[in-house]
Coordinates of C-alpha atoms in Angstrom, one line a residue:
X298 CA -22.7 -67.8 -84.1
X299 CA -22.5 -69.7 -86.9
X300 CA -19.0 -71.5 -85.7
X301 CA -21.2 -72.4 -82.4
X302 CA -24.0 -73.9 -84.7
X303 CA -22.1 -75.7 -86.9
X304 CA -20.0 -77.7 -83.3
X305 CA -23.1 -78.5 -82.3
X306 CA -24.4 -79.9 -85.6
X307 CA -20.7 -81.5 -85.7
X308 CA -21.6 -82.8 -82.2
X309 CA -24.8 -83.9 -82.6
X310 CA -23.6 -86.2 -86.0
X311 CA -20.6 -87.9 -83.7
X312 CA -23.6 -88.9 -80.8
X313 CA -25.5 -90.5 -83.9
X314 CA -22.8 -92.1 -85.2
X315 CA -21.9 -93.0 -81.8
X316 CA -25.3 -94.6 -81.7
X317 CA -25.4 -96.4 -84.6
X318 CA -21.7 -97.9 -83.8
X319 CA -24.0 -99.4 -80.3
X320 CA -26.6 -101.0 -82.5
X321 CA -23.9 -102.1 -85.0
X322 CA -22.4 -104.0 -82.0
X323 CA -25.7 -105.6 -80.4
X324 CA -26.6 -106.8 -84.1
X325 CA -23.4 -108.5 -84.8
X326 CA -23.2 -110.2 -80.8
X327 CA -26.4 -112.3 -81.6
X328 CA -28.4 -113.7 -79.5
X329 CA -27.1 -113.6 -75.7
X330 CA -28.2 -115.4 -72.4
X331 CA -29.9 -114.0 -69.8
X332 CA -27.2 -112.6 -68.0
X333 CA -24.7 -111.8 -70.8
X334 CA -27.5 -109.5 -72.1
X335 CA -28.1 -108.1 -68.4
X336 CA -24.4 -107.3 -68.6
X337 CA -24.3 -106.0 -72.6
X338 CA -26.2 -102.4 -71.7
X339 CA -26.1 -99.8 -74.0
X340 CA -23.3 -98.0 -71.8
X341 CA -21.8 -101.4 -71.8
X342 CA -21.1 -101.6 -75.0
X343 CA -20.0 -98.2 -75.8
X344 CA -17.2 -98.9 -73.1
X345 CA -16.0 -101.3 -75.5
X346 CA -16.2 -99.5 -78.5
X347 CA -14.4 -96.9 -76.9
X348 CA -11.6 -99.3 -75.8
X349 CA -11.5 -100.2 -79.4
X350 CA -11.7 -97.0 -81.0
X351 CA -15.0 -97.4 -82.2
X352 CA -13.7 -100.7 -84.5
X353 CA -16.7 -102.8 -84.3
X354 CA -15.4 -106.0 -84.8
X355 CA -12.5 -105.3 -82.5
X356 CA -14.8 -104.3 -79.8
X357 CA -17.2 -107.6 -80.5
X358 CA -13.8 -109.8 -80.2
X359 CA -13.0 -108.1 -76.8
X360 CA -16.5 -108.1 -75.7
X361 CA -17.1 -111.9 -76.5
X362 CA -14.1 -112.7 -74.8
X363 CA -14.9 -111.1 -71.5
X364 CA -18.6 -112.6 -71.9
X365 CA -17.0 -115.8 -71.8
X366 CA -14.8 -115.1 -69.0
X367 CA -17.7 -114.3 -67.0
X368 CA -19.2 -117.5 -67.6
X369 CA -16.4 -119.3 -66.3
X370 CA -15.1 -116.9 -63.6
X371 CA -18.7 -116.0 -62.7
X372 CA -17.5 -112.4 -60.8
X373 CA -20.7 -111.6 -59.5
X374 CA -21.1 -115.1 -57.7
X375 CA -17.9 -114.4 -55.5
X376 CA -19.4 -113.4 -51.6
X377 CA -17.7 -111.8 -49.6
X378 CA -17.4 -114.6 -46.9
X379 CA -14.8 -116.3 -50.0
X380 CA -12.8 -113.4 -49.8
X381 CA -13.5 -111.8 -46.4
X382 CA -9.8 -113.4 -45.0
X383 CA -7.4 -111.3 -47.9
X384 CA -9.4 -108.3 -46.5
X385 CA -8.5 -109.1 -43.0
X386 CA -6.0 -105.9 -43.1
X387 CA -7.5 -103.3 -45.6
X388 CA -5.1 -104.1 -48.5
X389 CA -8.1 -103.4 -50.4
X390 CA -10.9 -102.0 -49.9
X391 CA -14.2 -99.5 -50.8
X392 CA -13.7 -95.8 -49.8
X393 CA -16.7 -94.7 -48.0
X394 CA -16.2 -91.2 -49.9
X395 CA -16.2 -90.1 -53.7
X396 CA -14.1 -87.6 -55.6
X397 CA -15.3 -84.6 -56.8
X398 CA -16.7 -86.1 -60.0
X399 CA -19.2 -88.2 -57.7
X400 CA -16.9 -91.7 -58.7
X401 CA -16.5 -94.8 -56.2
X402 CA -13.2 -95.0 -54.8
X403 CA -11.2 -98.3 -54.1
X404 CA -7.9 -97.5 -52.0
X405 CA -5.4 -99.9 -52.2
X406 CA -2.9 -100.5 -49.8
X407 CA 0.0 -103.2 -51.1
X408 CA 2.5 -102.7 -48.0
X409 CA -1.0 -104.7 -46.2
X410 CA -0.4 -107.6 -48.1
X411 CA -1.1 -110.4 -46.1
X412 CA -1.9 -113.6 -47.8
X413 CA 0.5 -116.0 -50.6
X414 CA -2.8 -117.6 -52.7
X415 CA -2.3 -115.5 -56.2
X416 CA -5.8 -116.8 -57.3
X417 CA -7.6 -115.6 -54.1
X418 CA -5.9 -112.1 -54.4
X419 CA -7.3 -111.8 -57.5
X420 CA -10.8 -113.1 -56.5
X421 CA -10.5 -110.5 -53.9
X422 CA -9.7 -108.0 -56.2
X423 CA -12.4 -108.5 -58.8
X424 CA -15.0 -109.2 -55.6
X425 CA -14.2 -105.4 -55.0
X426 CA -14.4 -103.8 -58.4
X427 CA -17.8 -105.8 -58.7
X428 CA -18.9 -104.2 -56.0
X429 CA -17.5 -100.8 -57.0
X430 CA -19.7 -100.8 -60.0
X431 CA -22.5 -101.7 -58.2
X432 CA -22.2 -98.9 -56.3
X433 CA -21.6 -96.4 -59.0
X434 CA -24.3 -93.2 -59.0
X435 CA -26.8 -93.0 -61.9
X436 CA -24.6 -92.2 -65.0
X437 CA -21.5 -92.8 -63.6
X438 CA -19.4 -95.8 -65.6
X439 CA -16.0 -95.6 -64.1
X440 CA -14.0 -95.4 -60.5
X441 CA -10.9 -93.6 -58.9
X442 CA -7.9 -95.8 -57.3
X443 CA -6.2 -94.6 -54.5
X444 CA -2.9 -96.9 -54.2
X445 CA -1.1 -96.1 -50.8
X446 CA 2.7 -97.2 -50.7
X447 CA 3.2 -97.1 -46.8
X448 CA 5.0 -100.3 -45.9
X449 CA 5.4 -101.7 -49.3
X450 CA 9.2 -102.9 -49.7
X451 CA 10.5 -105.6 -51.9
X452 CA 10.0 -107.5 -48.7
X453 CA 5.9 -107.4 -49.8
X454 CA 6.1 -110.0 -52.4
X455 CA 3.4 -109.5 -55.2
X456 CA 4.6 -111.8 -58.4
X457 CA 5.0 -109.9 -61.6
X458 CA 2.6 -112.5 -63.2
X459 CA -0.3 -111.8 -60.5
X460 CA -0.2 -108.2 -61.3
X461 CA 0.3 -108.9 -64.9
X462 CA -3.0 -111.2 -64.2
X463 CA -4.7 -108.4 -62.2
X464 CA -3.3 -105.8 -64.9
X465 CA -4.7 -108.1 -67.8
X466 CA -8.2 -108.5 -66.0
X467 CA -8.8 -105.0 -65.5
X468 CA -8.1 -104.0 -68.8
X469 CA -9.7 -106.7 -71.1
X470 CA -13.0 -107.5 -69.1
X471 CA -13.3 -103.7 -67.3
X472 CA -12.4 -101.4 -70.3
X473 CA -12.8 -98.2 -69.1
X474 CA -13.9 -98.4 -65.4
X475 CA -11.0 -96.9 -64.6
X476 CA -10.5 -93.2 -64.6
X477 CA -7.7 -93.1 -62.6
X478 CA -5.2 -95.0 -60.8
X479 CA -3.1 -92.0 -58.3
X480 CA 0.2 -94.0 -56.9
X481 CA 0.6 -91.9 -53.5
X482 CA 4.0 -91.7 -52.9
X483 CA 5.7 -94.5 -54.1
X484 CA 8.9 -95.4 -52.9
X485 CA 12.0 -95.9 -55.5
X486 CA 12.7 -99.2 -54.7
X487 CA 9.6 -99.0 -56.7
X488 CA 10.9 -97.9 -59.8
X489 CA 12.3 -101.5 -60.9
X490 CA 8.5 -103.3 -60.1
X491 CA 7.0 -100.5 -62.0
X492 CA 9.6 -100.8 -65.0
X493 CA 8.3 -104.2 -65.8
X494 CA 4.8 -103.9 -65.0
X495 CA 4.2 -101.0 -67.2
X496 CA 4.9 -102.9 -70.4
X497 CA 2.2 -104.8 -69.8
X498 CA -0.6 -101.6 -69.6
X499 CA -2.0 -100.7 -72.5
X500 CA -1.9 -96.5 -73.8
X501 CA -5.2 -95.9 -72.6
X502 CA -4.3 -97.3 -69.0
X503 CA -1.5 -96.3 -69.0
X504 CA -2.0 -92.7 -69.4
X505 CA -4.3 -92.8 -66.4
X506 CA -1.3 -94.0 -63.9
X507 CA -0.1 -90.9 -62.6
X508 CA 2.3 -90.7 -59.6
X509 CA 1.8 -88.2 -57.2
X510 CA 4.6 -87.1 -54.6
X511 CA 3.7 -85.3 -51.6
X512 CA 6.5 -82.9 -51.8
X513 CA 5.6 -81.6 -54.9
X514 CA 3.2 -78.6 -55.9
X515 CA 2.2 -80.0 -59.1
X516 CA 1.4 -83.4 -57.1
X517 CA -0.6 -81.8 -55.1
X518 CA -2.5 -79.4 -56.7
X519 CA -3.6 -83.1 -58.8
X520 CA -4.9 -84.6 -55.7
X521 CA -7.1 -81.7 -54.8
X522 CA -8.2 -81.6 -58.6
X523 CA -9.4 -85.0 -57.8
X524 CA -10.7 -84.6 -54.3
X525 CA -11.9 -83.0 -51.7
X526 CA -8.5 -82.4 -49.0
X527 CA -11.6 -82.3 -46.7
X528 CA -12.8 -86.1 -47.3
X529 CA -9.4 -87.3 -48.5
X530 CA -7.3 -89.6 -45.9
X531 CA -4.6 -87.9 -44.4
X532 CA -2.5 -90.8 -45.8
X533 CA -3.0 -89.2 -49.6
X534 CA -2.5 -85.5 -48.0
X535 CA -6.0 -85.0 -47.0
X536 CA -7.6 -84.0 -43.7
X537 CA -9.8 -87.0 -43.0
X538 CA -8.4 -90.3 -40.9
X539 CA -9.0 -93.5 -42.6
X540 CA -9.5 -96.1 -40.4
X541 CA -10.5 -99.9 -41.8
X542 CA -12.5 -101.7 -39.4
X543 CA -12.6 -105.2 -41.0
X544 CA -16.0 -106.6 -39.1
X545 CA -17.8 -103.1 -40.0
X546 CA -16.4 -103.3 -43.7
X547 CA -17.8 -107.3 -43.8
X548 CA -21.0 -105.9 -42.6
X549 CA -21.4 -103.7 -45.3
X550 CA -19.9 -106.4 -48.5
X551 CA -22.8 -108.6 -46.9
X552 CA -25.6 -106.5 -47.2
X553 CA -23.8 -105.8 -50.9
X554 CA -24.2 -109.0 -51.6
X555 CA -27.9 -109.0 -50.8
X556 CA -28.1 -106.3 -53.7
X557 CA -25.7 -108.4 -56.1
X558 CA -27.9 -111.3 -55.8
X559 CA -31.1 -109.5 -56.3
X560 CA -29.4 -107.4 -59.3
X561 CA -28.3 -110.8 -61.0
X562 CA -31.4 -112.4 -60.2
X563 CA -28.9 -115.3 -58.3
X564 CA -31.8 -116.2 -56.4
X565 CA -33.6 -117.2 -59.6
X566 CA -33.7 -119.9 -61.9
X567 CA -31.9 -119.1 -65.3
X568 CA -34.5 -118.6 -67.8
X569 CA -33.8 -120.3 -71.0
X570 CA -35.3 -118.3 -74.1
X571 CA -37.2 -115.3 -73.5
X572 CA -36.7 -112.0 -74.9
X573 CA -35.0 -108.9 -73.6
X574 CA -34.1 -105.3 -74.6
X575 CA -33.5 -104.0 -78.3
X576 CA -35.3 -107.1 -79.3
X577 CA -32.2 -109.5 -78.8
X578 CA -33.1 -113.1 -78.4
X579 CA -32.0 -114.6 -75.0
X580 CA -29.8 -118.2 -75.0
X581 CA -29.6 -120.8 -72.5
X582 CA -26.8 -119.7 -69.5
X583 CA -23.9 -122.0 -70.0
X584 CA -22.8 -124.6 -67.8
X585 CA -20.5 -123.3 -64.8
X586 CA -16.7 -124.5 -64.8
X587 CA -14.3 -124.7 -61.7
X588 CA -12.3 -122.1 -60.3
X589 CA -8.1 -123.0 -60.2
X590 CA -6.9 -123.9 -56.8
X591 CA -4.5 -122.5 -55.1

């Protein structure tokens, strides 16, 4: 009894400290504009502070970099209809399923690949784990990848330095939205890709990759620890049939991008100082910059 008390007491000081790490964050960020501090939610910055062990000034120097990412990138400005043709074959897409812990799916599918442009992969990418976090349940902060290997050969060029890019992206402006990446049966051709690209995960990434071989019991018995067999595609071992319908898929991005828009308040006119949440002080949005071409 008195072990169980003093956990909880133990518990309840980490939360608080927790807690006070948050606040120690928003102080130090200053004041932010109206959609950096739409973005900087309390969960928001915990995610950070996580990725950076709880080191405040490492998680402000991540966070401010991502912050000005977004201004530049803009990621919830991309529509679909600027990325609708790298979906055309399902190389990426939203899973219209969870797994058991209630998370948004993405299943990728590299052997699809069907486009050269490495900036308008990426756009495609990020368009789609956008939209996977604006689809997340109440409470939920991170997704599940599904990565299919069926047709991927050396033949399917993807440059080391777009998935470095991709990689880099996911890790410095998403910090843990991913809970785990499962690579369905990969083939060993794959082994030499996956030899270079792994250097350029971080530990906390990389300890969610796990490879999972169809063969093996220990493979499987992780799939179902993740999933349902019962939703799950027959092309990850399940029992369900996944079938991408690209108009039907473009159907639903576009009415997600009626919600992105309204979420962002894209429709609106920036507001220049006003006030928002835990009193921070609200600064003018910067001034957009142009995307790379192809």
């Amino acid at each position: 009894m008195f072990r169980r008390k003093q956990s909880q007491n133990h518990q309840e000081n980490g939360i608080e400290e927790q807690e006070a790490k948050v606040s120690e964050l928003r102080a130090a960020l200053g004041p932010l504009s109206a959609r950096s501090l739409k973005y900087c939610t309390d969960a928001c910055l915990r995610r950070y502070l996580i990725a950076r062990n709880w080191n405040v000034d490492k998680a402000k120097k991540m966070l401010e970099e991502t912050l000005k990412w977004r201004a530049t990138y803009k990621p919830e400005e991309i529509c679909w209809r600027e990325v609708a043709h790298e979906g055309e074959t399902g190389k990426v897409s939203r899973a219209d399923f969870h797994d058991r812990s209630g998370r948004t799916v993405l299943i990728l599918r590299p052997g699809k690949q069907n486009t050269t442009c490495a900036e308008d992969n990426i756009r495609h990418l990020v368009y789609l784990i956008e939209n996977s976090i604006l689809n997340l349940a109440d409470g939920q902060e991170q997704m599940s990848w599904l990565i299919d290997f069926t047709g991927w050969g050396l033949s399917v060029k993807v440059p080391i330095k777009t998935a470095r890019d991709c990689i880099n992206i996911l890790q410095n402006h998403y910090p843990e939205r991913l809970a785990v990446a499962l690579l369905y049966n990969p083939p060993r051709i794959f082994e030499a890709f996956w030899k270079v690209v792994k250097y350029f995960l971080d530990p906390l990434t990389f300890q969610k990759v796990k490879f999972v071989y169809p063969k093996k019991e220990d493979s499987v018995e992780l799939m179902k620890s993740f999933f349902d067999v019962d939703n799950l595609p027959n092309e990850f071992g399940g029992k369900a049939t996944l079938n991408y319908d690209h108009e039907e898929f473009s159907r639903l991005m576009s009415q997600d991008d009626v919600k992105t828009a309204k979420f962002w308040g894209l429709d609106e006119k920036p507001s220049h100082i006003a006030s928002g949440h835990s009193g921070a002080q609200v600064a003018p949005e910067p001034t957009p910059l142009a995307l790379p071409a192809c």
